[in-house]
Amino acid sequence: VQLQASGGGLVRPGDSLRLSCAASGRAFSSYTVGWFRQAPGKETEFVAVMKRYNSNGVYADSMKGRFTISRDNAKNTVYLQMNRLRPEDTAVYFCAASSTVISSEISNRRFYDYWGQGTQVTVSS
C-alpha cells in the first residue's frame, strides 16, 4: 500500500486543521493506520491510530480531547482532525499503515510497514 499525507499548514494557536492520509491498493480496511509526528530535534512520537476493522481511535494522552482520527474505507482515507492546536504540536506529521501490528504494539512506529511522506504542521502566532 502507498500512503499520501496532506493537509498541513501554518496556523495560529487555537486553530484547527484536518490531515488526510490517502491510500492506494485494495483491502484498505484490513490495515491499521496511524499518525505519528516528529518535531525538530525530537524523536518520532505516536499521535493516534485507527485499528483495522474498527471504528474506534486510540490516542496519545496529550492528544485526547483535541484530536480525532477517523477513516472512510470507501475513499481509502484516514483523517486526523486537530483542534485547539498549540505551538508544541508543530511537527511533520506522518501516516503509517500495518496489516499485522497487534494492539500491544499499536503505538510503536517500528511495527508499521508503510509510511507516507509527511506533511508539515506549524502552529505559531
Tab-separated table of N, CA and C in Angstrom, residues 56-123:
chain	number	residue	atom	x	y	z
A	56	ASN	N	-12.947	2.689	16.203
A	56	ASN	CA	-12.535	3.434	17.386
A	56	ASN	C	-11.073	3.839	17.289
A	57	GLY	N	-10.780	5.044	17.692
A	57	GLY	CA	-9.415	5.522	17.665
A	57	GLY	C	-8.719	5.332	18.999
A	58	VAL	N	-7.418	5.262	18.937
A	58	VAL	CA	-6.567	5.220	20.122
A	58	VAL	C	-5.642	6.424	20.041
A	59	TYR	N	-5.486	7.140	21.159
A	59	TYR	CA	-4.771	8.402	21.138
A	59	TYR	C	-3.653	8.442	22.174
A	60	ALA	N	-2.637	9.207	21.844
A	60	ALA	CA	-1.655	9.561	22.856
A	60	ALA	C	-2.344	10.475	23.865
A	61	ASP	N	-1.899	10.407	25.094
A	61	ASP	CA	-2.580	11.138	26.169
A	61	ASP	C	-2.678	12.635	25.881
A	62	SER	N	-1.643	13.217	25.329
A	62	SER	CA	-1.631	14.668	25.130
A	62	SER	C	-2.549	15.110	23.999
A	63	MET	N	-3.048	14.172	23.208
A	63	MET	CA	-3.939	14.493	22.097
A	63	MET	C	-5.398	14.218	22.411
A	64	LYS	N	-5.649	13.485	23.485
A	64	LYS	CA	-7.033	13.141	23.805
A	64	LYS	C	-7.858	14.394	24.029
A	65	GLY	N	-9.035	14.407	23.421
A	65	GLY	CA	-9.925	15.553	23.568
A	65	GLY	C	-9.678	16.661	22.567
A	66	ARG	N	-8.521	16.650	21.920
A	66	ARG	CA	-8.234	17.681	20.917
A	66	ARG	C	-8.180	17.102	19.507
A	67	PHE	N	-7.687	15.885	19.381
A	67	PHE	CA	-7.524	15.249	18.068
A	67	PHE	C	-8.550	14.129	17.918
A	68	THR	N	-9.024	13.963	16.682
A	68	THR	CA	-9.949	12.886	16.372
A	68	THR	C	-9.510	12.201	15.084
A	69	ILE	N	-9.343	10.901	15.161
A	69	ILE	CA	-8.979	10.133	13.976
A	69	ILE	C	-10.218	9.438	13.443
A	70	SER	N	-10.343	9.379	12.139
A	70	SER	CA	-11.477	8.708	11.521
A	70	SER	C	-11.028	8.121	10.187
A	71	ARG	N	-11.829	7.241	9.658
A	71	ARG	CA	-11.469	6.646	8.367
A	71	ARG	C	-12.699	6.502	7.497
A	72	ASP	N	-12.469	6.607	6.206
A	72	ASP	CA	-13.504	6.392	5.212
A	72	ASP	C	-12.966	5.319	4.278
A	73	ASN	N	-13.378	4.097	4.502
A	73	ASN	CA	-12.838	2.991	3.712
A	73	ASN	C	-13.236	3.076	2.249
A	74	ALA	N	-14.374	3.681	1.977
A	74	ALA	CA	-14.802	3.829	0.586
A	74	ALA	C	-13.857	4.745	-0.185
A	75	LYS	N	-13.240	5.683	0.537
A	75	LYS	CA	-12.299	6.613	-0.086
A	75	LYS	C	-10.853	6.238	0.190
A	76	ASN	N	-10.657	5.122	0.889
A	76	ASN	CA	-9.294	4.709	1.246
A	76	ASN	C	-8.533	5.828	1.949
A	77	THR	N	-9.172	6.488	2.862
A	77	THR	CA	-8.571	7.657	3.502
A	77	THR	C	-8.800	7.626	5.012
A	78	VAL	N	-7.759	8.008	5.728
A	78	VAL	CA	-7.836	8.216	7.171
A	78	VAL	C	-7.588	9.701	7.437
A	79	TYR	N	-8.360	10.251	8.335
A	79	TYR	CA	-8.275	11.675	8.650
A	79	TYR	C	-7.805	11.875	10.083
A	80	LEU	N	-7.159	12.993	10.310
A	80	LEU	CA	-6.811	13.411	11.659
A	80	LEU	C	-7.295	14.844	11.829
A	81	GLN	N	-8.376	14.990	12.563
A	81	GLN	CA	-8.902	16.318	12.869
A	81	GLN	C	-8.193	16.832	14.111
A	82	MET	N	-7.538	17.973	13.980
A	82	MET	CA	-6.768	18.527	15.090
A	82	MET	C	-7.370	19.863	15.477
A	83	ASN	N	-7.851	19.938	16.704
A	83	ASN	CA	-8.467	21.167	17.215
A	83	ASN	C	-7.618	21.752	18.323
A	84	ARG	N	-7.863	23.012	18.599
A	84	ARG	CA	-7.163	23.721	19.689
A	84	ARG	C	-5.653	23.481	19.604
A	85	LEU	N	-5.115	23.737	18.442
A	85	LEU	CA	-3.700	23.471	18.215
A	85	LEU	C	-2.825	24.364	19.070
A	86	ARG	N	-1.698	23.818	19.462
A	86	ARG	CA	-0.734	24.502	20.327
A	86	ARG	C	0.610	24.592	19.613
A	87	PRO	N	1.438	25.540	19.999
A	87	PRO	CA	2.772	25.618	19.376
A	87	PRO	C	3.553	24.299	19.485
A	88	GLU	N	3.350	23.574	20.559
A	88	GLU	CA	4.073	22.306	20.724
A	88	GLU	C	3.565	21.196	19.816
A	89	ASP	N	2.480	21.468	19.084
A	89	ASP	CA	2.015	20.500	18.081
A	89	ASP	C	2.775	20.648	16.763
A	90	THR	N	3.622	21.662	16.680
A	90	THR	CA	4.402	21.863	15.469
A	90	THR	C	5.312	20.673	15.205
A	91	ALA	N	5.178	20.096	14.022
A	91	ALA	CA	5.942	18.898	13.679
A	91	ALA	C	5.615	18.498	12.240
A	92	VAL	N	6.379	17.565	11.736
A	92	VAL	CA	5.998	16.876	10.497
A	92	VAL	C	5.156	15.678	10.902
A	93	TYR	N	3.994	15.581	10.315
A	93	TYR	CA	3.059	14.518	10.638
A	93	TYR	C	3.103	13.461	9.528
A	94	PHE	N	3.257	12.221	9.963
A	94	PHE	CA	3.328	11.088	9.048
A	94	PHE	C	2.170	10.138	9.310
A	95	CYS	N	1.628	9.579	8.244
A	95	CYS	CA	0.707	8.472	8.434
A	95	CYS	C	1.428	7.172	8.089
A	96	ALA	N	1.013	6.121	8.739
A	96	ALA	CA	1.657	4.828	8.568
A	96	ALA	C	0.614	3.730	8.648
A	97	ALA	N	0.902	2.618	8.004
A	97	ALA	CA	-0.071	1.534	7.956
A	97	ALA	C	0.601	0.194	8.214
A	98	SER	N	-0.173	-0.692	8.780
A	98	SER	CA	0.291	-2.053	9.009
A	98	SER	C	-0.899	-2.997	8.965
A	99	SER	N	-0.669	-4.171	8.409
A	99	SER	CA	-1.716	-5.192	8.400
A	99	SER	C	-1.489	-6.228	9.494
A	100	THR	N	-0.381	-6.070	10.230
A	100	THR	CA	-0.033	-7.101	11.207
A	100	THR	C	0.187	-6.604	12.625
A	101	VAL	N	0.251	-5.306	12.835
A	101	VAL	CA	0.559	-4.793	14.168
A	101	VAL	C	-0.519	-5.226	15.156
A	102	ILE	N	-0.081	-5.618	16.350
A	102	ILE	CA	-1.027	-6.058	17.368
A	102	ILE	C	-1.309	-4.918	18.345
A	103	SER	N	-2.354	-5.077	19.106
A	103	SER	CA	-2.825	-3.992	19.959
A	103	SER	C	-1.761	-3.499	20.937
A	104	SER	N	-0.986	-4.421	21.484
A	104	SER	CA	0.002	-4.037	22.491
A	104	SER	C	1.152	-3.232	21.888
A	105	GLU	N	1.297	-3.253	20.568
A	105	GLU	CA	2.391	-2.537	19.911
A	105	GLU	C	1.877	-1.403	19.025
A	106	ILE	N	0.651	-1.066	19.170
A	106	ILE	CA	-0.006	-0.186	18.217
A	106	ILE	C	0.561	1.233	18.200
A	107	SER	N	1.213	1.640	19.263
A	107	SER	CA	1.792	2.980	19.310
A	107	SER	C	3.281	2.983	18.980
A	108	ASN	N	3.801	1.840	18.593
A	108	ASN	CA	5.226	1.694	18.310
A	108	ASN	C	5.454	1.772	16.808
A	109	ARG	N	6.151	2.816	16.392
A	109	ARG	CA	6.328	3.058	14.965
A	109	ARG	C	7.084	1.942	14.272
A	110	ARG	N	7.845	1.157	14.997
A	110	ARG	CA	8.647	0.099	14.386
A	110	ARG	C	7.794	-1.010	13.794
A	111	PHE	N	6.538	-1.070	14.172
A	111	PHE	CA	5.687	-2.157	13.704
A	111	PHE	C	4.816	-1.741	12.516
A	112	TYR	N	5.116	-0.586	11.948
A	112	TYR	CA	4.374	-0.130	10.778
A	112	TYR	C	5.258	-0.289	9.544
A	113	ASP	N	4.700	-0.889	8.516
A	113	ASP	CA	5.481	-1.229	7.326
A	113	ASP	C	5.441	-0.157	6.244
A	114	TYR	N	4.380	0.605	6.209
A	114	TYR	CA	4.180	1.560	5.119
A	114	TYR	C	4.039	2.962	5.692
A	115	TRP	N	4.732	3.906	5.060
A	115	TRP	CA	4.746	5.280	5.538
A	115	TRP	C	4.490	6.255	4.407
A	116	GLY	N	3.745	7.301	4.733
A	116	GLY	CA	3.578	8.404	3.814
A	116	GLY	C	4.755	9.358	3.926
A	117	GLN	N	4.750	10.395	3.125
A	117	GLN	CA	5.902	11.288	3.028
A	117	GLN	C	5.923	12.371	4.098
A	118	GLY	N	4.852	12.562	4.815
A	118	GLY	CA	4.813	13.572	5.859
A	118	GLY	C	4.249	14.893	5.384
A	119	THR	N	3.585	15.584	6.284
A	119	THR	CA	3.045	16.908	5.989
A	119	THR	C	3.356	17.813	7.179
A	120	GLN	N	3.825	19.017	6.881
A	120	GLN	CA	4.287	19.930	7.932
A	120	GLN	C	3.112	20.667	8.552
A	121	VAL	N	3.086	20.654	9.871
A	121	VAL	CA	2.123	21.448	10.628
A	121	VAL	C	2.919	22.426	11.492
A	122	THR	N	2.632	23.697	11.323
A	122	THR	CA	3.302	24.733	12.105
A	122	THR	C	2.247	25.563	12.810
A	123	VAL	N	2.389	25.644	14.130
A	123	VAL	CA	1.452	26.409	14.944
A	123	VAL	C	2.228	27.559	15.559
